[in-house]
mmCIF file of N, CA and C in Angstrom:
data_model
loop_
_atom_site.group_PDB
_atom_site.id
_atom_site.type_symbol
_atom_site.label_atom_id
_atom_site.label_comp_id
_atom_site.label_asym_id
_atom_site.label_seq_id
_atom_site.Cartn_x
_atom_site.Cartn_y
_atom_site.Cartn_z
ATOM 1 N N MET A 1 152.502 170.297 133.561
ATOM 2 C CA MET A 1 153.817 170.177 132.978
ATOM 3 C C MET A 1 154.010 171.311 131.971
ATOM 4 N N HIS A 2 155.142 171.952 132.053
ATOM 5 C CA HIS A 2 155.453 173.047 131.145
ATOM 6 C C HIS A 2 156.186 172.518 129.923
ATOM 7 N N THR A 3 155.894 173.136 128.793
ATOM 8 C CA THR A 3 156.674 172.830 127.593
ATOM 9 C C THR A 3 157.451 174.084 127.224
ATOM 10 N N TYR A 4 158.619 173.877 126.736
ATOM 11 C CA TYR A 4 159.481 174.994 126.386
ATOM 12 C C TYR A 4 159.720 175.006 124.883
ATOM 13 N N ALA A 5 159.665 176.187 124.329
ATOM 14 C CA ALA A 5 159.968 176.334 122.903
ATOM 15 C C ALA A 5 161.467 176.149 122.710
ATOM 16 N N PRO A 6 161.856 175.608 121.567
ATOM 17 C CA PRO A 6 163.297 175.464 121.328
ATOM 18 C C PRO A 6 163.972 176.834 121.286
ATOM 19 N N LEU A 7 165.179 176.874 121.786
ATOM 20 C CA LEU A 7 165.928 178.127 121.795
ATOM 21 C C LEU A 7 166.515 178.387 120.413
ATOM 22 N N PRO A 8 166.604 179.652 120.033
ATOM 23 C CA PRO A 8 167.241 179.962 118.747
ATOM 24 C C PRO A 8 168.726 179.638 118.820
ATOM 25 N N PRO A 9 169.367 179.483 117.663
ATOM 26 C CA PRO A 9 170.808 179.202 117.699
ATOM 27 C C PRO A 9 171.542 180.309 118.444
ATOM 28 N N ARG A 10 172.525 179.918 119.199
ATOM 29 C CA ARG A 10 173.288 180.887 119.978
ATOM 30 C C ARG A 10 174.217 181.684 119.065
ATOM 31 N N LEU A 11 174.151 182.990 119.192
ATOM 32 C CA LEU A 11 175.033 183.842 118.403
ATOM 33 C C LEU A 11 176.368 183.977 119.116
ATOM 34 N N THR A 12 177.424 183.889 118.346
ATOM 35 C CA THR A 12 178.769 184.012 118.892
ATOM 36 C C THR A 12 179.512 185.094 118.114
ATOM 37 N N THR A 13 180.760 185.280 118.451
ATOM 38 C CA THR A 13 181.570 186.249 117.705
ATOM 39 C C THR A 13 181.728 185.825 116.251
ATOM 40 N N LYS A 14 181.519 184.559 115.946
ATOM 41 C CA LYS A 14 181.618 184.092 114.561
ATOM 42 C C LYS A 14 180.498 184.679 113.701
ATOM 43 N N ALA A 15 179.352 185.004 114.304
ATOM 44 C CA ALA A 15 178.293 185.713 113.571
ATOM 45 C C ALA A 15 178.755 187.130 113.249
ATOM 46 N N ASP A 16 179.488 187.734 114.171
ATOM 47 C CA ASP A 16 180.045 189.063 113.926
ATOM 48 C C ASP A 16 181.072 189.028 112.795
ATOM 49 N N VAL A 17 181.855 187.953 112.732
ATOM 50 C CA VAL A 17 182.841 187.807 111.663
ATOM 51 C C VAL A 17 182.127 187.726 110.313
ATOM 52 N N PHE A 18 181.026 186.971 110.251
ATOM 53 C CA PHE A 18 180.251 186.889 109.012
ATOM 54 C C PHE A 18 179.750 188.278 108.615
ATOM 55 N N ALA A 19 179.169 188.987 109.570
ATOM 56 C CA ALA A 19 178.646 190.330 109.300
ATOM 57 C C ALA A 19 179.768 191.273 108.866
ATOM 58 N N PHE A 20 180.931 191.147 109.483
ATOM 59 C CA PHE A 20 182.063 191.973 109.074
ATOM 60 C C PHE A 20 182.470 191.650 107.642
ATOM 61 N N GLY A 21 182.398 190.377 107.272
ATOM 62 C CA GLY A 21 182.698 189.991 105.889
ATOM 63 C C GLY A 21 181.766 190.672 104.902
ATOM 64 N N VAL A 22 180.489 190.797 105.269
ATOM 65 C CA VAL A 22 179.524 191.505 104.415
ATOM 66 C C VAL A 22 179.901 192.980 104.328
ATOM 67 N N LEU A 23 180.219 193.580 105.460
ATOM 68 C CA LEU A 23 180.618 194.989 105.482
ATOM 69 C C LEU A 23 181.881 195.215 104.653
ATOM 70 N N LEU A 24 182.865 194.345 104.799
ATOM 71 C CA LEU A 24 184.104 194.464 104.031
ATOM 72 C C LEU A 24 183.817 194.346 102.533
ATOM 73 N N TYR A 25 182.953 193.408 102.162
ATOM 74 C CA TYR A 25 182.543 193.256 100.759
ATOM 75 C C TYR A 25 181.932 194.557 100.243
ATOM 76 N N GLU A 26 181.044 195.150 101.032
ATOM 77 C CA GLU A 26 180.400 196.400 100.619
ATOM 78 C C GLU A 26 181.423 197.530 100.474
ATOM 79 N N LEU A 27 182.378 197.596 101.380
ATOM 80 C CA LEU A 27 183.405 198.641 101.302
ATOM 81 C C LEU A 27 184.287 198.460 100.068
ATOM 82 N N LEU A 28 184.694 197.231 99.812
ATOM 83 C CA LEU A 28 185.604 196.986 98.694
ATOM 84 C C LEU A 28 184.915 197.090 97.337
ATOM 85 N N THR A 29 183.634 196.747 97.273
ATOM 86 C CA THR A 29 182.903 196.869 96.004
ATOM 87 C C THR A 29 182.288 198.247 95.838
ATOM 88 N N ARG A 30 182.232 198.997 96.938
ATOM 89 C CA ARG A 30 181.583 200.312 96.961
ATOM 90 C C ARG A 30 180.109 200.200 96.596
ATOM 91 N N ARG A 31 179.503 199.098 96.985
ATOM 92 C CA ARG A 31 178.073 198.873 96.738
ATOM 93 C C ARG A 31 177.480 198.153 97.940
ATOM 94 N N LEU A 32 176.215 198.400 98.192
ATOM 95 C CA LEU A 32 175.515 197.696 99.260
ATOM 96 C C LEU A 32 175.075 196.323 98.776
ATOM 97 N N VAL A 33 175.124 195.354 99.674
ATOM 98 C CA VAL A 33 174.550 194.051 99.372
ATOM 99 C C VAL A 33 173.045 194.250 99.308
ATOM 100 N N THR A 34 172.426 193.773 98.256
ATOM 101 C CA THR A 34 170.991 193.986 98.079
ATOM 102 C C THR A 34 170.238 192.670 98.162
ATOM 103 N N TRP A 35 169.009 192.774 98.545
ATOM 104 C CA TRP A 35 168.166 191.582 98.619
ATOM 105 C C TRP A 35 167.055 191.630 97.599
ATOM 106 N N ASN A 36 166.873 192.725 96.907
ATOM 107 C CA ASN A 36 165.847 192.852 95.877
ATOM 108 C C ASN A 36 166.430 192.281 94.593
ATOM 109 N N ASP A 37 166.160 191.013 94.324
ATOM 110 C CA ASP A 37 166.823 190.268 93.262
ATOM 111 C C ASP A 37 165.768 189.621 92.376
ATOM 112 N N ASP A 38 165.906 189.784 91.068
ATOM 113 C CA ASP A 38 164.937 189.209 90.138
ATOM 114 C C ASP A 38 165.393 187.883 89.543
ATOM 115 N N SER A 39 166.464 187.293 90.058
ATOM 116 C CA SER A 39 166.949 186.040 89.491
ATOM 117 C C SER A 39 165.941 184.920 89.736
ATOM 118 N N ALA A 40 166.053 183.875 88.930
ATOM 119 C CA ALA A 40 165.147 182.731 89.066
ATOM 120 C C ALA A 40 165.280 182.098 90.447
ATOM 121 N N GLN A 41 166.507 182.015 90.953
ATOM 122 C CA GLN A 41 166.715 181.423 92.278
ATOM 123 C C GLN A 41 166.022 182.252 93.349
ATOM 124 N N ALA A 42 166.157 183.572 93.276
ATOM 125 C CA ALA A 42 165.518 184.448 94.262
ATOM 126 C C ALA A 42 164.006 184.317 94.193
ATOM 127 N N GLN A 43 163.460 184.244 92.996
ATOM 128 C CA GLN A 43 162.012 184.116 92.841
ATOM 129 C C GLN A 43 161.515 182.781 93.388
ATOM 130 N N ALA A 44 162.299 181.721 93.205
ATOM 131 C CA ALA A 44 161.908 180.417 93.745
ATOM 132 C C ALA A 44 161.871 180.455 95.269
ATOM 133 N N TYR A 45 162.860 181.086 95.885
ATOM 134 C CA TYR A 45 162.861 181.215 97.344
ATOM 135 C C TYR A 45 161.666 182.042 97.809
ATOM 136 N N GLU A 46 161.363 183.105 97.079
ATOM 137 C CA GLU A 46 160.240 183.954 97.465
ATOM 138 C C GLU A 46 158.926 183.177 97.385
ATOM 139 N N ARG A 47 158.758 182.379 96.334
ATOM 140 C CA ARG A 47 157.537 181.552 96.223
ATOM 141 C C ARG A 47 157.451 180.568 97.385
ATOM 142 N N SER A 48 158.590 180.004 97.754
ATOM 143 C CA SER A 48 158.625 179.062 98.872
ATOM 144 C C SER A 48 158.206 179.737 100.173
ATOM 145 N N VAL A 49 158.706 180.942 100.403
ATOM 146 C CA VAL A 49 158.361 181.676 101.622
ATOM 147 C C VAL A 49 156.883 182.043 101.614
ATOM 148 N N ARG A 50 156.400 182.529 100.465
ATOM 149 C CA ARG A 50 154.986 182.910 100.362
ATOM 150 C C ARG A 50 154.064 181.719 100.597
ATOM 151 N N GLY A 51 154.481 180.554 100.170
ATOM 152 C CA GLY A 51 153.650 179.364 100.326
ATOM 153 C C GLY A 51 153.763 178.728 101.697
ATOM 154 N N GLY A 52 154.579 179.296 102.538
ATOM 155 C CA GLY A 52 154.833 178.698 103.849
ATOM 156 C C GLY A 52 154.189 179.424 104.988
ATOM 157 N N ARG A 53 154.989 179.746 105.959
ATOM 158 C CA ARG A 53 154.511 180.186 107.266
ATOM 159 C C ARG A 53 154.336 181.691 107.411
ATOM 160 N N ILE A 54 154.550 182.465 106.366
ATOM 161 C CA ILE A 54 154.503 183.918 106.497
ATOM 162 C C ILE A 54 153.173 184.462 106.006
ATOM 163 N N ASN A 55 152.561 185.323 106.795
ATOM 164 C CA ASN A 55 151.313 185.984 106.424
ATOM 165 C C ASN A 55 151.666 187.214 105.593
ATOM 166 N N VAL A 56 151.451 187.115 104.264
ATOM 167 C CA VAL A 56 151.835 188.194 103.354
ATOM 168 C C VAL A 56 151.094 189.481 103.683
ATOM 169 N N LYS A 57 149.820 189.392 104.006
ATOM 170 C CA LYS A 57 149.050 190.604 104.304
ATOM 171 C C LYS A 57 149.610 191.320 105.526
ATOM 172 N N ARG A 58 150.064 190.557 106.498
ATOM 173 C CA ARG A 58 150.570 191.157 107.731
ATOM 174 C C ARG A 58 151.982 191.722 107.557
ATOM 175 N N HIS A 59 152.823 190.990 106.845
ATOM 176 C CA HIS A 59 154.236 191.363 106.778
ATOM 177 C C HIS A 59 154.613 192.150 105.530
ATOM 178 N N GLY A 60 153.883 192.019 104.458
ATOM 179 C CA GLY A 60 154.177 192.776 103.245
ATOM 180 C C GLY A 60 155.225 192.133 102.359
ATOM 181 N N ASP A 61 155.250 192.594 101.118
ATOM 182 C CA ASP A 61 156.141 192.024 100.114
ATOM 183 C C ASP A 61 157.617 192.190 100.455
ATOM 184 N N GLU A 62 158.016 193.350 100.979
ATOM 185 C CA GLU A 62 159.435 193.551 101.278
ATOM 186 C C GLU A 62 159.922 192.589 102.357
ATOM 187 N N SER A 63 159.098 192.322 103.345
ATOM 188 C CA SER A 63 159.479 191.360 104.386
ATOM 189 C C SER A 63 159.631 189.969 103.792
ATOM 190 N N ILE A 64 158.750 189.631 102.855
ATOM 191 C CA ILE A 64 158.829 188.328 102.196
ATOM 192 C C ILE A 64 160.141 188.229 101.418
ATOM 193 N N GLN A 65 160.482 189.279 100.668
ATOM 194 C CA GLN A 65 161.722 189.270 99.888
ATOM 195 C C GLN A 65 162.944 189.181 100.798
ATOM 196 N N LEU A 66 162.917 189.898 101.904
ATOM 197 C CA LEU A 66 164.043 189.877 102.830
ATOM 198 C C LEU A 66 164.204 188.496 103.467
ATOM 199 N N LEU A 67 163.099 187.885 103.862
ATOM 200 C CA LEU A 67 163.166 186.546 104.440
ATOM 201 C C LEU A 67 163.654 185.535 103.406
ATOM 202 N N ALA A 68 163.186 185.666 102.169
ATOM 203 C CA ALA A 68 163.645 184.771 101.108
ATOM 204 C C ALA A 68 165.154 184.925 100.900
ATOM 205 N N TYR A 69 165.645 186.167 100.949
ATOM 206 C CA TYR A 69 167.084 186.401 100.807
ATOM 207 C C TYR A 69 167.845 185.763 101.973
ATOM 208 N N ALA A 70 167.331 185.919 103.177
ATOM 209 C CA ALA A 70 167.986 185.323 104.351
ATOM 210 C C ALA A 70 168.059 183.805 104.212
ATOM 211 N N GLU A 71 167.011 183.188 103.687
ATOM 212 C CA GLU A 71 167.027 181.737 103.490
ATOM 213 C C GLU A 71 168.044 181.342 102.428
ATOM 214 N N ARG A 72 168.171 182.143 101.365
ATOM 215 C CA ARG A 72 169.186 181.864 100.337
ATOM 216 C C ARG A 72 170.582 181.903 100.946
ATOM 217 N N VAL A 73 170.846 182.916 101.767
ATOM 218 C CA VAL A 73 172.161 183.032 102.401
ATOM 219 C C VAL A 73 172.398 181.837 103.319
ATOM 220 N N ALA A 74 171.381 181.449 104.084
ATOM 221 C CA ALA A 74 171.514 180.292 104.976
ATOM 222 C C ALA A 74 171.793 179.013 104.188
ATOM 223 N N ASP A 75 171.302 178.953 102.949
ATOM 224 C CA ASP A 75 171.533 177.790 102.092
ATOM 225 C C ASP A 75 172.833 177.885 101.299
ATOM 226 N N GLY A 76 173.615 178.949 101.531
ATOM 227 C CA GLY A 76 174.933 179.024 100.918
ATOM 228 C C GLY A 76 175.142 180.111 99.888
ATOM 229 N N TYR A 77 174.113 180.869 99.541
ATOM 230 C CA TYR A 77 174.299 181.938 98.554
ATOM 231 C C TYR A 77 175.209 183.026 99.116
ATOM 232 N N ARG A 78 176.124 183.499 98.294
ATOM 233 C CA ARG A 78 176.957 184.649 98.619
ATOM 234 C C ARG A 78 177.023 185.532 97.372
ATOM 235 N N PRO A 79 177.076 186.848 97.548
ATOM 236 C CA PRO A 79 177.208 187.728 96.384
ATOM 237 C C PRO A 79 178.497 187.406 95.621
ATOM 238 N N PRO A 80 178.502 187.630 94.311
ATOM 239 C CA PRO A 80 179.713 187.335 93.530
ATOM 240 C C PRO A 80 180.861 188.280 93.885
ATOM 241 N N ILE A 81 182.043 187.714 93.995
ATOM 242 C CA ILE A 81 183.234 188.506 94.309
ATOM 243 C C ILE A 81 183.874 188.937 92.990
ATOM 244 N N PRO A 82 184.203 190.216 92.854
ATOM 245 C CA PRO A 82 184.802 190.711 91.604
ATOM 246 C C PRO A 82 186.103 189.984 91.250
ATOM 247 N N ASP A 83 186.291 189.763 89.956
ATOM 248 C CA ASP A 83 187.476 189.049 89.463
ATOM 249 C C ASP A 83 188.780 189.804 89.708
ATOM 250 N N HIS A 84 188.724 191.125 89.774
ATOM 251 C CA HIS A 84 189.955 191.910 89.883
ATOM 252 C C HIS A 84 190.511 191.994 91.305
ATOM 253 N N TRP A 85 189.798 191.447 92.276
ATOM 254 C CA TRP A 85 190.279 191.522 93.658
ATOM 255 C C TRP A 85 191.547 190.687 93.826
ATOM 256 N N PRO A 86 192.464 191.145 94.668
ATOM 257 C CA PRO A 86 193.633 190.328 94.996
ATOM 258 C C PRO A 86 193.200 189.067 95.756
ATOM 259 N N GLU A 87 193.980 188.021 95.576
ATOM 260 C CA GLU A 87 193.626 186.741 96.212
ATOM 261 C C GLU A 87 193.514 186.850 97.730
ATOM 262 N N GLN A 88 194.334 187.710 98.347
ATOM 263 C CA GLN A 88 194.281 187.863 99.800
ATOM 264 C C GLN A 88 192.935 188.443 100.242
ATOM 265 N N ALA A 89 192.405 189.389 99.484
ATOM 266 C CA ALA A 89 191.101 189.977 99.823
ATOM 267 C C ALA A 89 189.987 188.959 99.608
ATOM 268 N N ILE A 90 190.082 188.200 98.521
ATOM 269 C CA ILE A 90 189.080 187.157 98.250
ATOM 270 C C ILE A 90 189.078 186.135 99.379
ATOM 271 N N ALA A 91 190.268 185.680 99.762
ATOM 272 C CA ALA A 91 190.366 184.673 100.826
ATOM 273 C C ALA A 91 189.802 185.201 102.143
ATOM 274 N N LEU A 92 190.043 186.468 102.435
ATOM 275 C CA LEU A 92 189.545 187.046 103.687
ATOM 276 C C LEU A 92 188.022 187.095 103.696
ATOM 277 N N VAL A 93 187.422 187.625 102.636
ATOM 278 C CA VAL A 93 185.957 187.726 102.583
ATOM 279 C C VAL A 93 185.334 186.332 102.575
ATOM 280 N N GLU A 94 185.860 185.428 101.753
ATOM 281 C CA GLU A 94 185.304 184.073 101.713
ATOM 282 C C GLU A 94 185.464 183.365 103.055
ATOM 283 N N GLY A 95 186.577 183.604 103.743
ATOM 284 C CA GLY A 95 186.762 183.017 105.067
ATOM 285 C C GLY A 95 185.728 183.523 106.060
ATOM 286 N N CYS A 96 185.454 184.820 106.012
ATOM 287 C CA CYS A 96 184.434 185.401 106.899
ATOM 288 C C CYS A 96 183.052 184.843 106.586
ATOM 289 N N TRP A 97 182.829 184.492 105.325
ATOM 290 C CA TRP A 97 181.521 183.993 104.882
ATOM 291 C C TRP A 97 181.383 182.474 104.972
ATOM 292 N N ALA A 98 182.324 181.792 105.580
ATOM 293 C CA ALA A 98 182.239 180.332 105.658
ATOM 294 C C ALA A 98 180.891 179.913 106.243
ATOM 295 N N ALA A 99 180.295 178.883 105.639
ATOM 296 C CA ALA A 99 178.978 178.422 106.087
ATOM 297 C C ALA A 99 179.035 177.896 107.519
ATOM 298 N N GLU A 100 180.108 177.225 107.840
ATOM 299 C CA GLU A 100 180.273 176.665 109.184
ATOM 300 C C GLU A 100 180.983 177.696 110.062
ATOM 301 N N PRO A 101 180.317 178.198 111.113
ATOM 302 C CA PRO A 101 180.934 179.239 111.947
ATOM 303 C C PRO A 101 182.324 178.882 112.469
ATOM 304 N N SER A 102 182.550 177.617 112.791
ATOM 305 C CA SER A 102 183.862 177.233 113.332
ATOM 306 C C SER A 102 184.977 177.384 112.299
ATOM 307 N N GLU A 103 184.626 177.477 111.019
ATOM 308 C CA GLU A 103 185.625 177.635 109.960
ATOM 309 C C GLU A 103 185.957 179.104 109.684
ATOM 310 N N ARG A 104 185.210 180.014 110.284
ATOM 311 C CA ARG A 104 185.477 181.444 110.096
ATOM 312 C C ARG A 104 186.669 181.856 110.956
ATOM 313 N N PRO A 105 187.459 182.826 110.480
ATOM 314 C CA PRO A 105 188.615 183.252 111.277
ATOM 315 C C PRO A 105 188.185 184.026 112.518
ATOM 316 N N ALA A 106 189.070 184.087 113.476
ATOM 317 C CA ALA A 106 188.847 184.949 114.643
ATOM 318 C C ALA A 106 189.031 186.395 114.190
ATOM 319 N N MET A 107 188.392 187.329 114.883
ATOM 320 C CA MET A 107 188.519 188.737 114.503
ATOM 321 C C MET A 107 189.962 189.218 114.596
ATOM 322 N N GLU A 108 190.739 188.656 115.511
ATOM 323 C CA GLU A 108 192.145 189.039 115.610
ATOM 324 C C GLU A 108 192.874 188.698 114.312
ATOM 325 N N ALA A 109 192.577 187.527 113.740
ATOM 326 C CA ALA A 109 193.196 187.126 112.472
ATOM 327 C C ALA A 109 192.716 188.016 111.330
ATOM 328 N N VAL A 110 191.440 188.394 111.359
ATOM 329 C CA VAL A 110 190.903 189.307 110.343
ATOM 330 C C VAL A 110 191.649 190.638 110.415
ATOM 331 N N GLN A 111 191.834 191.142 111.621
ATOM 332 C CA GLN A 111 192.536 192.417 111.802
ATOM 333 C C GLN A 111 193.972 192.328 111.290
ATOM 334 N N GLN A 112 194.648 191.232 111.585
ATOM 335 C CA GLN A 112 196.031 191.070 111.128
ATOM 336 C C GLN A 112 196.103 191.003 109.602
ATOM 337 N N THR A 113 195.162 190.302 108.989
ATOM 338 C CA THR A 113 195.131 190.209 107.529
ATOM 339 C C THR A 113 194.864 191.569 106.907
ATOM 340 N N LEU A 114 193.922 192.315 107.482
ATOM 341 C CA LEU A 114 193.634 193.661 106.973
ATOM 342 C C LEU A 114 194.846 194.575 107.111
ATOM 343 N N ALA A 115 195.538 194.486 108.234
ATOM 344 C CA ALA A 115 196.728 195.316 108.439
ATOM 345 C C ALA A 115 197.787 194.995 107.387
ATOM 346 N N ALA A 116 197.967 193.713 107.078
ATOM 347 C CA ALA A 116 198.933 193.316 106.049
ATOM 348 C C ALA A 116 198.499 193.822 104.673
ATOM 349 N N LEU A 117 197.208 193.740 104.376
ATOM 350 C CA LEU A 117 196.695 194.250 103.098
ATOM 351 C C LEU A 117 196.938 195.750 102.971
ATOM 352 N N MET A 118 196.732 196.473 104.057
ATOM 353 C CA MET A 118 196.889 197.931 104.030
ATOM 354 C C MET A 118 198.350 198.347 103.800
ATOM 355 N N LYS A 119 199.289 197.497 104.174
ATOM 356 C CA LYS A 119 200.709 197.819 103.999
ATOM 357 C C LYS A 119 201.191 197.547 102.576
ATOM 358 N N ASP A 120 200.448 196.742 101.832
ATOM 359 C CA ASP A 120 200.864 196.352 100.483
ATOM 360 C C ASP A 120 200.233 197.297 99.459
ATOM 361 N N ARG A 121 200.987 198.285 99.043
ATOM 362 C CA ARG A 121 200.452 199.298 98.119
ATOM 363 C C ARG A 121 200.027 198.694 96.778
ATOM 364 N N ARG A 122 200.696 197.645 96.350
ATOM 365 C CA ARG A 122 200.321 196.994 95.092
ATOM 366 C C ARG A 122 198.905 196.428 95.189
ATOM 367 N N LEU A 123 198.591 195.798 96.301
ATOM 368 C CA LEU A 123 197.248 195.247 96.498
ATOM 369 C C LEU A 123 196.210 196.354 96.580
ATOM 370 N N LEU A 124 196.554 197.437 97.249
ATOM 371 C CA LEU A 124 195.618 198.562 97.346
ATOM 372 C C LEU A 124 195.338 199.152 95.971
ATOM 373 N N ARG A 125 196.386 199.287 95.144
ATOM 374 C CA ARG A 125 196.177 199.802 93.781
ATOM 375 C C ARG A 125 195.309 198.848 92.970
ATOM 376 N N GLN A 126 195.495 197.559 93.182
ATOM 377 C CA GLN A 126 194.688 196.564 92.475
ATOM 378 C C GLN A 126 193.213 196.695 92.858
ATOM 379 N N LEU A 127 192.942 196.919 94.128
ATOM 380 C CA LEU A 127 191.555 197.109 94.569
ATOM 381 C C LEU A 127 190.969 198.405 94.024
ATOM 382 N N GLU A 128 191.795 199.432 93.899
ATOM 383 C CA GLU A 128 191.337 200.729 93.402
ATOM 384 C C GLU A 128 191.197 200.761 91.884
ATOM 385 N N ALA A 129 191.855 199.839 91.185
ATOM 386 C CA ALA A 129 191.935 199.894 89.723
ATOM 387 C C ALA A 129 190.578 199.821 89.039
ATOM 388 N N GLU A 130 189.709 199.034 89.539
ATOM 389 C CA GLU A 130 188.412 198.813 88.898
ATOM 390 C C GLU A 130 187.325 199.553 89.658
ATOM 391 N N GLN A 131 186.542 200.301 88.936
ATOM 392 C CA GLN A 131 185.371 200.940 89.536
ATOM 393 C C GLN A 131 184.187 200.002 89.350
ATOM 394 N N PRO A 132 183.305 199.919 90.319
ATOM 395 C CA PRO A 132 182.167 199.012 90.200
ATOM 396 C C PRO A 132 181.171 199.526 89.164
ATOM 397 N N PRO A 133 180.411 198.592 88.547
ATOM 398 C CA PRO A 133 179.350 199.028 87.637
ATOM 399 C C PRO A 133 178.242 199.719 88.424
ATOM 400 N N ALA A 134 177.460 200.503 87.740
ATOM 401 C CA ALA A 134 176.342 201.185 88.399
ATOM 402 C C ALA A 134 175.373 200.157 88.956
ATOM 403 N N ALA A 135 174.813 200.448 90.114
ATOM 404 C CA ALA A 135 173.840 199.540 90.737
ATOM 405 C C ALA A 135 172.571 199.508 89.901
ATOM 406 N N PRO A 136 171.974 198.306 89.716
ATOM 407 C CA PRO A 136 170.725 198.217 88.963
ATOM 408 C C PRO A 136 169.621 199.029 89.627
ATOM 409 N N GLU A 137 168.738 199.564 88.822
ATOM 410 C CA GLU A 137 167.606 200.336 89.339
ATOM 411 C C GLU A 137 166.741 199.468 90.238
ATOM 412 N N GLY A 138 166.222 200.051 91.293
ATOM 413 C CA GLY A 138 165.260 199.362 92.147
ATOM 414 C C GLY A 138 165.857 198.486 93.218
ATOM 415 N N ASN A 139 167.182 198.310 93.237
ATOM 416 C CA ASN A 139 167.769 197.497 94.295
ATOM 417 C C ASN A 139 167.652 198.227 95.615
ATOM 418 N N THR A 140 167.398 197.477 96.648
ATOM 419 C CA THR A 140 167.170 198.051 97.960
ATOM 420 C C THR A 140 168.243 197.569 98.915
ATOM 421 N N CYS A 141 168.688 198.436 99.768
ATOM 422 C CA CYS A 141 169.693 198.106 100.764
ATOM 423 C C CYS A 141 169.171 197.010 101.687
ATOM 424 N N ALA A 142 170.046 196.059 102.027
ATOM 425 C CA ALA A 142 169.653 194.973 102.918
ATOM 426 C C ALA A 142 169.983 195.272 104.376
ATOM 427 N N CYS A 143 170.508 196.460 104.661
ATOM 428 C CA CYS A 143 170.827 196.774 106.051
ATOM 429 C C CYS A 143 169.551 197.144 106.810
ATOM 430 N N THR A 144 169.646 197.152 108.098
ATOM 431 C CA THR A 144 168.456 197.444 108.895
ATOM 432 C C THR A 144 168.259 198.927 109.130
ATOM 433 N N ILE A 145 169.215 199.750 108.711
ATOM 434 C CA ILE A 145 169.118 201.187 108.953
ATOM 435 C C ILE A 145 168.267 201.884 107.906
ATOM 436 N N CYS A 146 168.443 201.512 106.642
ATOM 437 C CA CYS A 146 167.774 202.224 105.537
ATOM 438 C C CYS A 146 166.292 201.926 105.432
#
């Protein structure tokens, strides 16, 4: 008799919407989302990962930190959204980041919202008004390219 391993969750376009929300956040803040975090919550997740199923010697500290960050996101953590953003931009990013994939907008709706934002010069000036603070030293990009 054969036994089968459980299949991973099926990825849908709603995963792409979440990823687009991260990209949009990075574009609007002009900063990369980072996973190198010294907060107490991040350290607690890292301790949990280290004490669990990951071989630290094999995977290394950066892999542990990245996995801990992924678990935080899965548990609902999202980077803070700047106070100066227009409500339409906040709603769009938060909608893309909805914990439940079925609650995320379709990409067509995202495109329509972005097109409307681009036509509103007042909103664009509001997004441009504030420059982001300098990134803390030692933060590492969470993308897979860098």
